[in-house]
mmCIF file of C-alpha atoms and ligand atoms in Angstrom:
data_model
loop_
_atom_site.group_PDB
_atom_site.id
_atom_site.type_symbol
_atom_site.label_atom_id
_atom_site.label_comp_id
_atom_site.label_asym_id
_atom_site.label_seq_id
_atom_site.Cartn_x
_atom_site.Cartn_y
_atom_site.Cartn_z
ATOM 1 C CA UNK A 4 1.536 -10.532 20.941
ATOM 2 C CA UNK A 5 -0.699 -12.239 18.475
ATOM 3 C CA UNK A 6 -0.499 -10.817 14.980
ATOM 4 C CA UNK A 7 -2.383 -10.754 11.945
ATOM 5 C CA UNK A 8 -1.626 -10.171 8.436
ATOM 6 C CA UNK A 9 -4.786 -9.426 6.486
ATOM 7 C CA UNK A 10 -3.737 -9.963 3.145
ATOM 8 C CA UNK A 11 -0.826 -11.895 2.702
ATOM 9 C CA UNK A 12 -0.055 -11.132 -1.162
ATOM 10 C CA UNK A 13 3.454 -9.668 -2.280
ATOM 11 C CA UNK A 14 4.174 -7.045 0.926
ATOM 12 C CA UNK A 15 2.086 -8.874 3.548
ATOM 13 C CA UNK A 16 3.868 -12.554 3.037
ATOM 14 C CA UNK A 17 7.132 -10.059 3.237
ATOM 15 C CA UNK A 18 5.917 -8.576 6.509
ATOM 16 C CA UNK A 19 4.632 -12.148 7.729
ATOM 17 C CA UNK A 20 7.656 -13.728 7.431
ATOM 18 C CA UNK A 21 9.743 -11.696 8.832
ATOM 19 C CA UNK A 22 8.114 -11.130 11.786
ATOM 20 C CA UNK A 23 7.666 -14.583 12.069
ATOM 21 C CA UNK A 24 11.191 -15.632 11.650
ATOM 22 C CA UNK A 25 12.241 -12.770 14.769
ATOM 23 C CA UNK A 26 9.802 -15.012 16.599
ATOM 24 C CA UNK A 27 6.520 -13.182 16.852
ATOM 25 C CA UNK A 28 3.105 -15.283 16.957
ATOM 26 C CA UNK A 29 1.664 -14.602 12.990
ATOM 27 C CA UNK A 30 -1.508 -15.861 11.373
ATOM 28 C CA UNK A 31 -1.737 -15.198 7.616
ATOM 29 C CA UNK A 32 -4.993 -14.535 6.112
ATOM 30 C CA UNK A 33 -5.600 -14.429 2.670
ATOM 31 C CA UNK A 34 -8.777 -15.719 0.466
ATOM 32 C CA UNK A 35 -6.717 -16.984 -2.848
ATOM 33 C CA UNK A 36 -7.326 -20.360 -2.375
ATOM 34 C CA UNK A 37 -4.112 -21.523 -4.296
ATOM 35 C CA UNK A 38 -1.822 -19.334 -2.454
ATOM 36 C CA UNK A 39 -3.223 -20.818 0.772
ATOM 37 C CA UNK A 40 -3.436 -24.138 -0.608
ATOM 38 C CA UNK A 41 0.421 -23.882 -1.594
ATOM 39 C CA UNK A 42 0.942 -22.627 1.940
ATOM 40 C CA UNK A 43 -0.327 -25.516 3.568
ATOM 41 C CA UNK A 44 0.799 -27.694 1.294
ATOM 42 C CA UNK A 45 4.488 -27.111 0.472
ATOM 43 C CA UNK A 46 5.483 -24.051 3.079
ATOM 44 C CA UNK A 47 5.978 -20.076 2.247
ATOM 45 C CA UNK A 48 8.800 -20.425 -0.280
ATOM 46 C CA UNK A 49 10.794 -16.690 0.515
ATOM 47 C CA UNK A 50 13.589 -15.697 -2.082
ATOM 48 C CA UNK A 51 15.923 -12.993 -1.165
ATOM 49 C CA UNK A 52 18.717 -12.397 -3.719
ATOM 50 C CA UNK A 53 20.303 -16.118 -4.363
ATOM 51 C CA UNK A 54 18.695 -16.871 -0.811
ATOM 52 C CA UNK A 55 15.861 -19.075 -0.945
ATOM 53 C CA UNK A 56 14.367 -20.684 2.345
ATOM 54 C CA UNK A 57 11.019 -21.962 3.096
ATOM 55 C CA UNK A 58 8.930 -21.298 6.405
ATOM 56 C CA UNK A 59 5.411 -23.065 7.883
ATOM 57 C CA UNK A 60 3.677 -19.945 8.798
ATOM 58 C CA UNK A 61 -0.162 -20.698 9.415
ATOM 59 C CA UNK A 62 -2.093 -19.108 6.854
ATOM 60 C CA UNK A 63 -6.283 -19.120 7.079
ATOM 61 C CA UNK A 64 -9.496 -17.976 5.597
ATOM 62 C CA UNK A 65 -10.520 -14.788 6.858
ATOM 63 C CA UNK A 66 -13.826 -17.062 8.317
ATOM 64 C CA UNK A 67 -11.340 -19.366 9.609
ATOM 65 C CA UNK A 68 -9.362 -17.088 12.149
ATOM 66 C CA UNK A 69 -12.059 -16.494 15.203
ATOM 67 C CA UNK A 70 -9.522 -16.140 18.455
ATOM 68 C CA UNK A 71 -8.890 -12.481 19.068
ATOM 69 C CA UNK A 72 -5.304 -10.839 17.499
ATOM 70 C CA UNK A 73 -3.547 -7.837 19.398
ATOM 71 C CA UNK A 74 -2.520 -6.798 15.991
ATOM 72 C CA UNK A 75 -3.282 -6.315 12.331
ATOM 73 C CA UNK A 76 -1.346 -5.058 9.454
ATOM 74 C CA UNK A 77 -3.488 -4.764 6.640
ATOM 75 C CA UNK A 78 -2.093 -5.575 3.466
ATOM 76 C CA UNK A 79 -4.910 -6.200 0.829
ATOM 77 C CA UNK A 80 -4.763 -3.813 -2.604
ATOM 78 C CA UNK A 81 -6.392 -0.523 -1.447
ATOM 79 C CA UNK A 82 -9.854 -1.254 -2.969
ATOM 80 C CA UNK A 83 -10.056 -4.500 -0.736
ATOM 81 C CA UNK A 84 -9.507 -2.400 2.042
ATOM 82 C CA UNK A 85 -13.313 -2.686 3.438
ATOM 83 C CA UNK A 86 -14.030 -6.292 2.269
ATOM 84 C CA UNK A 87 -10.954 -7.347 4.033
ATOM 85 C CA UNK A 88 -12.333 -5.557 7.051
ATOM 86 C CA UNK A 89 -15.599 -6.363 7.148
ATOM 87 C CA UNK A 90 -14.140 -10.503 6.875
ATOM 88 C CA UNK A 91 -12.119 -10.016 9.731
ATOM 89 C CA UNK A 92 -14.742 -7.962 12.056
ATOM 90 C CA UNK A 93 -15.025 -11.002 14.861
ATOM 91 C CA UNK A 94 -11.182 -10.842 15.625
ATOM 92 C CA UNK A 95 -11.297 -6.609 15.790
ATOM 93 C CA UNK A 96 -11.710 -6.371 19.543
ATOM 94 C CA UNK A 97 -12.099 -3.447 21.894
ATOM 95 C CA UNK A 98 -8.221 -3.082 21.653
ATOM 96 C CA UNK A 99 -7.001 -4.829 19.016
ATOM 97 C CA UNK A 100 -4.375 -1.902 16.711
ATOM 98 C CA UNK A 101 -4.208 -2.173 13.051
ATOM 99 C CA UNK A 102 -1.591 -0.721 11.340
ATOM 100 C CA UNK A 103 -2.040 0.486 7.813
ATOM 101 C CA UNK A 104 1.074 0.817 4.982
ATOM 102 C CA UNK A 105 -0.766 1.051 1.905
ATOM 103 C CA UNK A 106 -0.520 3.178 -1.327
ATOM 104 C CA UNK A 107 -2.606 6.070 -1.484
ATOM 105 C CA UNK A 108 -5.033 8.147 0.495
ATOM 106 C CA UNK A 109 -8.236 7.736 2.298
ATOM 107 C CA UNK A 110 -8.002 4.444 4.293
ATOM 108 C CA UNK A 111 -8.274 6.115 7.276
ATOM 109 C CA UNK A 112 -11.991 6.811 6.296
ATOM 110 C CA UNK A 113 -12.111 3.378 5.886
ATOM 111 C CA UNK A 114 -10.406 1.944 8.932
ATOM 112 C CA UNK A 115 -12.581 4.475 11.101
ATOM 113 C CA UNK A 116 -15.354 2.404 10.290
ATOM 114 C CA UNK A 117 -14.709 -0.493 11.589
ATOM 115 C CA UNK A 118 -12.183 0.251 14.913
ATOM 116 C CA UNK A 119 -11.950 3.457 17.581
ATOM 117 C CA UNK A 120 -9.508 5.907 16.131
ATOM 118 C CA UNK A 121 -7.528 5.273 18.824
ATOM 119 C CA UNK A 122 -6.180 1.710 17.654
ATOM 120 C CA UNK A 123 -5.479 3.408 14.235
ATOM 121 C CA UNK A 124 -1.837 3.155 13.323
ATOM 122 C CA UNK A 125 -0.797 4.718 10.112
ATOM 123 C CA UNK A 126 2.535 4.704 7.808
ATOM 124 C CA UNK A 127 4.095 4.546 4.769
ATOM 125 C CA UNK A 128 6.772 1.889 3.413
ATOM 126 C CA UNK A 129 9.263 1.787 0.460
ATOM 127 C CA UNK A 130 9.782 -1.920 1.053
ATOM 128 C CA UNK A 131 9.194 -4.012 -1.988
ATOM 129 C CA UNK A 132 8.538 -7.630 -2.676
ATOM 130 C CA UNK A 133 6.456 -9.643 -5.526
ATOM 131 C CA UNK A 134 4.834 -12.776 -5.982
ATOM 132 C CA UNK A 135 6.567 -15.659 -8.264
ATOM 133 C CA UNK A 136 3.674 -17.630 -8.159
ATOM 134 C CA UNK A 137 0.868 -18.505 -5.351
ATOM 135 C CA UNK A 138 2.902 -19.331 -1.860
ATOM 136 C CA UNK A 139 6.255 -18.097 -3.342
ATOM 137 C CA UNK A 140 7.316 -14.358 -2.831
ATOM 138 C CA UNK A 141 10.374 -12.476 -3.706
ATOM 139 C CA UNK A 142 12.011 -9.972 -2.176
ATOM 140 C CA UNK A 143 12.945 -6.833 -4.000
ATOM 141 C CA UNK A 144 15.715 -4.813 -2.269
ATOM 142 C CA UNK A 145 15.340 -3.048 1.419
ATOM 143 C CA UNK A 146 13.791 0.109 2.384
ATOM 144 C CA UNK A 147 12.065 1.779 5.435
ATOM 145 C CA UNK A 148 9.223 2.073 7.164
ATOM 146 C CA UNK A 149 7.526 5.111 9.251
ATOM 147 C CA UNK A 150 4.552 4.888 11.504
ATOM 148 C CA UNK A 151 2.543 7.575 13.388
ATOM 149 C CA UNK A 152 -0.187 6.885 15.910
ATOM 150 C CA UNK A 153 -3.407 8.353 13.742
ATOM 151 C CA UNK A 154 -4.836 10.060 16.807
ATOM 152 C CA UNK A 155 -2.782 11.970 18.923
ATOM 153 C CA UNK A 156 -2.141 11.152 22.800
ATOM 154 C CA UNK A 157 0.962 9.434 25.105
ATOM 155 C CA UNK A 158 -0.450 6.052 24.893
ATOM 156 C CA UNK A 159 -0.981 5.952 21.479
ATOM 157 C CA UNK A 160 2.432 7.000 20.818
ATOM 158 C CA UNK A 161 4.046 5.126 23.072
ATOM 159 C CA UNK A 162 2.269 2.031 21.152
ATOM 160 C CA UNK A 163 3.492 3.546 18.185
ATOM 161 C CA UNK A 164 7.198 3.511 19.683
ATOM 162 C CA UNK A 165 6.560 -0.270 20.184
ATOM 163 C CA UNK A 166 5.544 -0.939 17.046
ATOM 164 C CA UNK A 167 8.460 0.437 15.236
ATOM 165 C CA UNK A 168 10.407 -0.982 18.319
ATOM 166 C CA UNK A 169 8.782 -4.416 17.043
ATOM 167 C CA UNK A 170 9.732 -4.022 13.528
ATOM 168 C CA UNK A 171 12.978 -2.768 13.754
ATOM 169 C CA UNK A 172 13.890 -6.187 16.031
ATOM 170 C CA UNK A 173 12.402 -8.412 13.020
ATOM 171 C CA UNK A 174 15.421 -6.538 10.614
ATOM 172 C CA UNK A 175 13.300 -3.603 9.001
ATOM 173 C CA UNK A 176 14.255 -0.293 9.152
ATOM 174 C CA UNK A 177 11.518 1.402 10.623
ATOM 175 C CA UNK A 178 11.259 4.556 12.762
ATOM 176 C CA UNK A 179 8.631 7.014 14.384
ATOM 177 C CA UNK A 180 7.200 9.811 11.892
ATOM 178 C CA UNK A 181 6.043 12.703 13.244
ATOM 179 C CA UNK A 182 4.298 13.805 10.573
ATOM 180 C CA UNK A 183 3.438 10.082 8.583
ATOM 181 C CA UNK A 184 0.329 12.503 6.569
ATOM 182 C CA UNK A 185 2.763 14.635 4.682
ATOM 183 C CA UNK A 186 4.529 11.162 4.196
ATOM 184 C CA UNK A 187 1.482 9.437 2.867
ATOM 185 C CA UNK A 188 0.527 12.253 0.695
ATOM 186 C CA UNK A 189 3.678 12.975 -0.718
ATOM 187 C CA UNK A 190 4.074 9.280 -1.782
ATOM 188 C CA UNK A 191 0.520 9.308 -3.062
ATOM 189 C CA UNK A 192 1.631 12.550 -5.492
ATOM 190 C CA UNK A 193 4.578 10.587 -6.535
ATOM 191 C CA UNK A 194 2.935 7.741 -7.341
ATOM 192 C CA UNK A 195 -0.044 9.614 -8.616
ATOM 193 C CA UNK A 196 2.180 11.273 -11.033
ATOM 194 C CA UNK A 197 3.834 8.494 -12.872
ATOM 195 C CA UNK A 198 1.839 5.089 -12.571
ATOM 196 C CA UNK A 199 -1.266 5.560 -14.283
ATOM 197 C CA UNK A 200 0.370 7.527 -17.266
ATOM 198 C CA UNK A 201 2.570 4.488 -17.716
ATOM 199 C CA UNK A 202 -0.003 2.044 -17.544
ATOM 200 C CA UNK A 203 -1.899 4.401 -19.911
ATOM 201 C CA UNK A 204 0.810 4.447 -22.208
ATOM 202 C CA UNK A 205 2.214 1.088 -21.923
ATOM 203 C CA UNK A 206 5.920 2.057 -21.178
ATOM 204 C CA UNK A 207 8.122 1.964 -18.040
ATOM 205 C CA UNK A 208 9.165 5.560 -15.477
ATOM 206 C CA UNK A 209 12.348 6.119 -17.492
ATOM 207 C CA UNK A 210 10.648 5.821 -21.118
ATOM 208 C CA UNK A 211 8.085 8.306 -19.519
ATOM 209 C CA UNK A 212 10.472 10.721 -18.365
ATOM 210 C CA UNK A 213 12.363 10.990 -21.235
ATOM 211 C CA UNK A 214 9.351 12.326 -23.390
ATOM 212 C CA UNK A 215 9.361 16.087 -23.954
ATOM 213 C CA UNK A 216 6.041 16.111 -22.848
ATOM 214 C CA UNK A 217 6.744 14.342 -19.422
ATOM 215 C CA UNK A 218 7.853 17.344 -17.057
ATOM 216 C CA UNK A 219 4.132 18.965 -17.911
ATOM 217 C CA UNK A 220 2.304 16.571 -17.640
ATOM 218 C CA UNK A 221 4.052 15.475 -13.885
ATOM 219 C CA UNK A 222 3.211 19.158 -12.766
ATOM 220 C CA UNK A 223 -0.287 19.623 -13.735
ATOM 221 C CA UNK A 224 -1.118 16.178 -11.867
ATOM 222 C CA UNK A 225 1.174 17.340 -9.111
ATOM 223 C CA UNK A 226 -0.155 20.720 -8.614
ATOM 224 C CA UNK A 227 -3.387 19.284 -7.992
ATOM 225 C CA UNK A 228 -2.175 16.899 -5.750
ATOM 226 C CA UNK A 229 -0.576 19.673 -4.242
ATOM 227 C CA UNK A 230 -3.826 21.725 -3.779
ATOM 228 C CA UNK A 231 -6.218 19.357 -2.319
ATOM 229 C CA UNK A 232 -3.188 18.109 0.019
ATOM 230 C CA UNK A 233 -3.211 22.010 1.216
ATOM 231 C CA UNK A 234 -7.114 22.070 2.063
ATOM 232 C CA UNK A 235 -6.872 19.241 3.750
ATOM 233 C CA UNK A 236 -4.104 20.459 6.174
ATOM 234 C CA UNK A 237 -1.028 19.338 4.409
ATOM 235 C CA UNK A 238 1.706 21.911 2.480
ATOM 236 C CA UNK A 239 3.348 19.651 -0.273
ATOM 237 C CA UNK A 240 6.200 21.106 -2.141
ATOM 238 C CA UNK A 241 5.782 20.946 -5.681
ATOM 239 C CA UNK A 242 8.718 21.593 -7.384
ATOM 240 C CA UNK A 243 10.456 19.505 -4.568
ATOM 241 C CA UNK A 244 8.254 16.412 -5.518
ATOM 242 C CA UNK A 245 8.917 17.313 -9.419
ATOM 243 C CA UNK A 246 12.230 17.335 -9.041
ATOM 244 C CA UNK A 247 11.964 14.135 -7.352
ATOM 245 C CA UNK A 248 10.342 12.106 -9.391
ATOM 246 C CA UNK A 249 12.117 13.065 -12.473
ATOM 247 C CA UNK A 250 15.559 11.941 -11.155
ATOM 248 C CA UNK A 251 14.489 9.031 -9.127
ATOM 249 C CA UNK A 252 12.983 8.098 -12.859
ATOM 250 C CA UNK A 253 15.661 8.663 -14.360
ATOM 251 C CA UNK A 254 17.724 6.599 -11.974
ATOM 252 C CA UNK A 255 15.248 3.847 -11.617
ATOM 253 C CA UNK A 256 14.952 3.152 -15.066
ATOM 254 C CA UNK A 257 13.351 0.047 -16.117
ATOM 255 C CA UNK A 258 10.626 -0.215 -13.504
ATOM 256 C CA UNK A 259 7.566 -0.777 -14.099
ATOM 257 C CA UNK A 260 4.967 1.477 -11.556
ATOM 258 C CA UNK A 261 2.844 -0.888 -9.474
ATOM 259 C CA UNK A 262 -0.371 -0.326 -11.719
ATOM 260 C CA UNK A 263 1.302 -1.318 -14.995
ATOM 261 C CA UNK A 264 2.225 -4.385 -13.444
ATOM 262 C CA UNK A 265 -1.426 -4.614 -12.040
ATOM 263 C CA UNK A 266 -3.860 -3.878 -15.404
ATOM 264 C CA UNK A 267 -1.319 -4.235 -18.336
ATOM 265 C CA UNK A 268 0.927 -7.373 -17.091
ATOM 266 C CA UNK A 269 -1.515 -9.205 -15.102
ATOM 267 C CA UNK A 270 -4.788 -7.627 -15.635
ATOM 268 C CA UNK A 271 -5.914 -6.930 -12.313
ATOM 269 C CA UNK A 272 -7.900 -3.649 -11.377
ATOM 270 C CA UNK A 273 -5.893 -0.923 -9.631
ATOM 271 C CA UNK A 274 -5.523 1.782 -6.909
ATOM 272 C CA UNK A 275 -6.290 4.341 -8.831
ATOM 273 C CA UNK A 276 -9.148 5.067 -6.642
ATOM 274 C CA UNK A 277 -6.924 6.168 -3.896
ATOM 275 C CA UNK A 278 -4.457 8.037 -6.004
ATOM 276 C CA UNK A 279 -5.629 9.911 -8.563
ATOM 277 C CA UNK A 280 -9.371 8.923 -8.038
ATOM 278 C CA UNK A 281 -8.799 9.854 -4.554
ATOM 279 C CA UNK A 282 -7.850 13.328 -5.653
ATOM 280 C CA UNK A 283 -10.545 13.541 -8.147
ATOM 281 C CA UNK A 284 -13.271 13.151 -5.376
ATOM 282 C CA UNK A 285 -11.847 15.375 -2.294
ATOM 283 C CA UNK A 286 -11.788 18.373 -4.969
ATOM 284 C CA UNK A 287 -15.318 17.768 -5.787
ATOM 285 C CA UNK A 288 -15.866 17.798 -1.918
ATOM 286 C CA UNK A 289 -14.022 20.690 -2.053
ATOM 287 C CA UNK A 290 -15.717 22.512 -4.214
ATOM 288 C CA UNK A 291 -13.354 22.574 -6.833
ATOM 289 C CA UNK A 292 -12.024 20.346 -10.191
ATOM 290 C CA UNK A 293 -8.603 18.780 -10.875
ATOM 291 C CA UNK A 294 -9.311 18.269 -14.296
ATOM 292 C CA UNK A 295 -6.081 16.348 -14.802
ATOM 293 C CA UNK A 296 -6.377 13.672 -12.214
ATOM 294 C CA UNK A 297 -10.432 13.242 -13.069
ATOM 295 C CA UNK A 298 -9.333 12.648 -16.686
ATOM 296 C CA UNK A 299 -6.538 10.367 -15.746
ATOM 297 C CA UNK A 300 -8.878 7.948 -13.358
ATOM 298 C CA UNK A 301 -11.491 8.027 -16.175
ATOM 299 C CA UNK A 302 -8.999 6.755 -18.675
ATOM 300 C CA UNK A 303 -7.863 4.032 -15.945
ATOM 301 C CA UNK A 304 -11.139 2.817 -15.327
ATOM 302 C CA UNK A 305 -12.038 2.658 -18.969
ATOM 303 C CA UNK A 306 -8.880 0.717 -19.662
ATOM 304 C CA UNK A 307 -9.780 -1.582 -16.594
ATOM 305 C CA UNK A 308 -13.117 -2.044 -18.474
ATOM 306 C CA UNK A 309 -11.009 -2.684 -21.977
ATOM 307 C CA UNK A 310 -8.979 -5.165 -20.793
ATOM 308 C CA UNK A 311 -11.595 -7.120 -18.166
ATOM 309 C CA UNK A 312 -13.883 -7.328 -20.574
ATOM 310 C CA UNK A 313 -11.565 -9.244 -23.332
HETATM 311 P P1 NAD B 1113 -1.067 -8.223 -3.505
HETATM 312 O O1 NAD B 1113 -2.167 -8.152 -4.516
HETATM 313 O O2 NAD B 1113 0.161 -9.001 -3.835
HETATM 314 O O3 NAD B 1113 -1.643 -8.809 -2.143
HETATM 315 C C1 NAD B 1113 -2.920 -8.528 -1.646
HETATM 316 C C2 NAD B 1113 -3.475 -9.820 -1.052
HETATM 317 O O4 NAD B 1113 -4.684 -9.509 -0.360
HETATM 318 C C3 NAD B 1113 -3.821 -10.872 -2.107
HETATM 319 O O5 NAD B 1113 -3.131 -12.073 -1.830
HETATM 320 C C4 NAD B 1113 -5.329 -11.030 -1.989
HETATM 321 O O6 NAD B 1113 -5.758 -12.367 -2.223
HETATM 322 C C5 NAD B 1113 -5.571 -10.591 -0.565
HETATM 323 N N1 NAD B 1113 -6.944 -10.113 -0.305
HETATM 324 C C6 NAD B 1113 -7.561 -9.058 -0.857
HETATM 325 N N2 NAD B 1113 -8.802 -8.910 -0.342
HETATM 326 C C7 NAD B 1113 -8.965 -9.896 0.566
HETATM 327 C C8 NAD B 1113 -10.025 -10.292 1.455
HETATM 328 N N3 NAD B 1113 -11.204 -9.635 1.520
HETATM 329 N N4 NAD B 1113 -9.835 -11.358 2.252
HETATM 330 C C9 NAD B 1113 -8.689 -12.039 2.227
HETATM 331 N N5 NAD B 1113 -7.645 -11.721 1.419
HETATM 332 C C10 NAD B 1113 -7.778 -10.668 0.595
HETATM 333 O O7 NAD B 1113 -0.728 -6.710 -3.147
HETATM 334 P P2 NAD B 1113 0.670 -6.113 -2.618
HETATM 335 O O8 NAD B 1113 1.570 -5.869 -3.762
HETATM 336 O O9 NAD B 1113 1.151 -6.936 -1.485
HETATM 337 O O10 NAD B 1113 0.209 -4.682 -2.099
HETATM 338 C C11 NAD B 1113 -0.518 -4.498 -0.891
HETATM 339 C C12 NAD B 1113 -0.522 -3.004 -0.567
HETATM 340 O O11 NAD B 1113 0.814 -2.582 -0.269
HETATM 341 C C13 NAD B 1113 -0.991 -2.099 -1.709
HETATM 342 O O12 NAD B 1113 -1.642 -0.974 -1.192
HETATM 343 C C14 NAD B 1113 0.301 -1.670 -2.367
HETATM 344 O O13 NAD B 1113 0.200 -0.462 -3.085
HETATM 345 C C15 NAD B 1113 1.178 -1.514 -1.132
HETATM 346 N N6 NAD B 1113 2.610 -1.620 -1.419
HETATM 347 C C16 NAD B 1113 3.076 -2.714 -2.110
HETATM 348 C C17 NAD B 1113 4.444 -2.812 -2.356
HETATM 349 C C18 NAD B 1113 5.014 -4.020 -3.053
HETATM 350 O O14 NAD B 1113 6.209 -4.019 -3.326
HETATM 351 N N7 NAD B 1113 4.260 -5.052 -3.358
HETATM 352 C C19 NAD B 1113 5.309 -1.784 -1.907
HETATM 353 C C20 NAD B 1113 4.791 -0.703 -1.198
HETATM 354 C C21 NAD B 1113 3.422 -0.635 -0.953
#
């Protein structure tokens, strides 16, 4: 099976490798010229605890890849979703599956575009890994992984079976959801919840938490979260996910969410789209406001605009 990884950042280079080393056929394909550069150059350096090894995985140009891949796992930032796509069109064949693990909600809309439902293969992943420098990435604990076939059928779950089958035999832990929706969502709130307020106020989950103001403000994002997820055909439990987040805060500590790392330590636009943002616009479908989660992408994009602009 020939696979793809369409955007071979911080997860994807994780994902690449290791599929790579349990002896899978991977292509990279990224369009940072000195990460590929690097690649070519010197190798995919891979750190893992004191572990340190480097591997010759062929990375390309999105224009560079034209023979046809039985698989893709995208892994580009959630708003480069559809330009990722739309570079990659020629190798999406009749039955080519993509599998999608990012943050957030909506790609599905996005995906839909571009491939029949029925080679849409969604999950969500609490796998970590970042990027020391272009061609050198670092993993960041373990985790899991759960898939669902997006449409429903025997085939398409059966393919679903393999690709978890597939995953698990390159040394993830991954397994078959049947629900991966309530998965996605329920990550989305949790993320939704915590990242942007702590890139908006410049401090890390367990500062956050420990505010007297932090359990409110969690809720009111939450409960919106919570009521768009229910028109939309999925029941979220809201003091479940409160509850949640506080401890897992609390335990956590000194992390930094995702899009502090993106706009206030590197200065890179974020997801908020398809947290938050995402929420913002399905209510407005909807007929309804989420005041909370319109206010919070506003501030986001405004601080986007701040710090681009400097
Ligand atoms: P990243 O920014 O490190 O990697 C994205 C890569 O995609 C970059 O190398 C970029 O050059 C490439 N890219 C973007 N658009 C492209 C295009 N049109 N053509 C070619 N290459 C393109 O991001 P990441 O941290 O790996 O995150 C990827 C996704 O996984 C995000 O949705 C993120 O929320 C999710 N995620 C990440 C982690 C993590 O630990 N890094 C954990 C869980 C989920």
């Amino acid at each position: 099976m020939k696979i793809a990884i369409a955007g071979s950042g911080a997860l994807g280079s994780r994902f690449g490798y290791m599929l790579y080393e349990a002896g899978n056929d991977v292509i990279l394909i990224d369009k940072w010229k000195e990460h590929i550069d690097s690649i070519r150059e010197n190798g995919l350096i891979v750190q893992d605890g004191n572990n340190r090894k480097i591997v010759n995985i062929p990375i390309f140009y999105p224009h560079e890849v034209a023979e046809e891949v039985d698989l893709v796992f995208v892994f580009t930032k959630s708003m480069g979703l559809q330009d990722m796509l739309e570079d990659i069109k020629p190798i999406l064949r009749e039955n080519t599956s993509v599998i999608s693990l990012l943050n957030g909600i909506g790609h599905e809309d996005i995906l839909k575009e571009y491939l029949p439902v029925k080679n849409i293969f969604m999950g969500v992943t609490i796998y970590t890994s970042g990027l020391k420098g272009s061609g050198h990435v670092i993993f960041e604990g373990s985790g899991t992984i759960e898939i669902q076939n997006f449409t429903p059928g025997d085939r398409e779950e059966k393919k679903a079976l393999q690709l978890v089958g597939m995953l698990n035999q390159a040394g993830f832990k991954a397994y078959y959801s049947e629900d991966v929706t309530h998965s996605i969502w329920r990550k989305a709130c949790v993320n939704g919840a915590m990242n942007a307020i702590c890139a908006l106020l410049d401090c890390n989950l367990a500062e956050f938490v420990s505010t007297n103001q932090a359990e409110m403000i969690i809720r009111h994002i939450a409960k919106e979260f919570v009521k768009v997820a229910k028109e939309k055909g999925t029941i979220l439990d809201e003091n479940d996910i409160v509850e949640y987040i506080l401890q897992s805060s609390r335990k956590v500590g000194s992390h930094y969410p995702s899009m502090h790392q993106d706009l206030i330590q590197n200065h890179r636009l974020t997801e908020v789209d398809f947290l938050n943002g995402a929420v913002a616009r399905m209510s407005k479908e909807l007929g309804f406001e989420t005041p909370y989660n319109t206010f919070i992408t506003q501030l986001i994009h405004a601080k986007e605009q701040i710090i681009m602009d400097e």
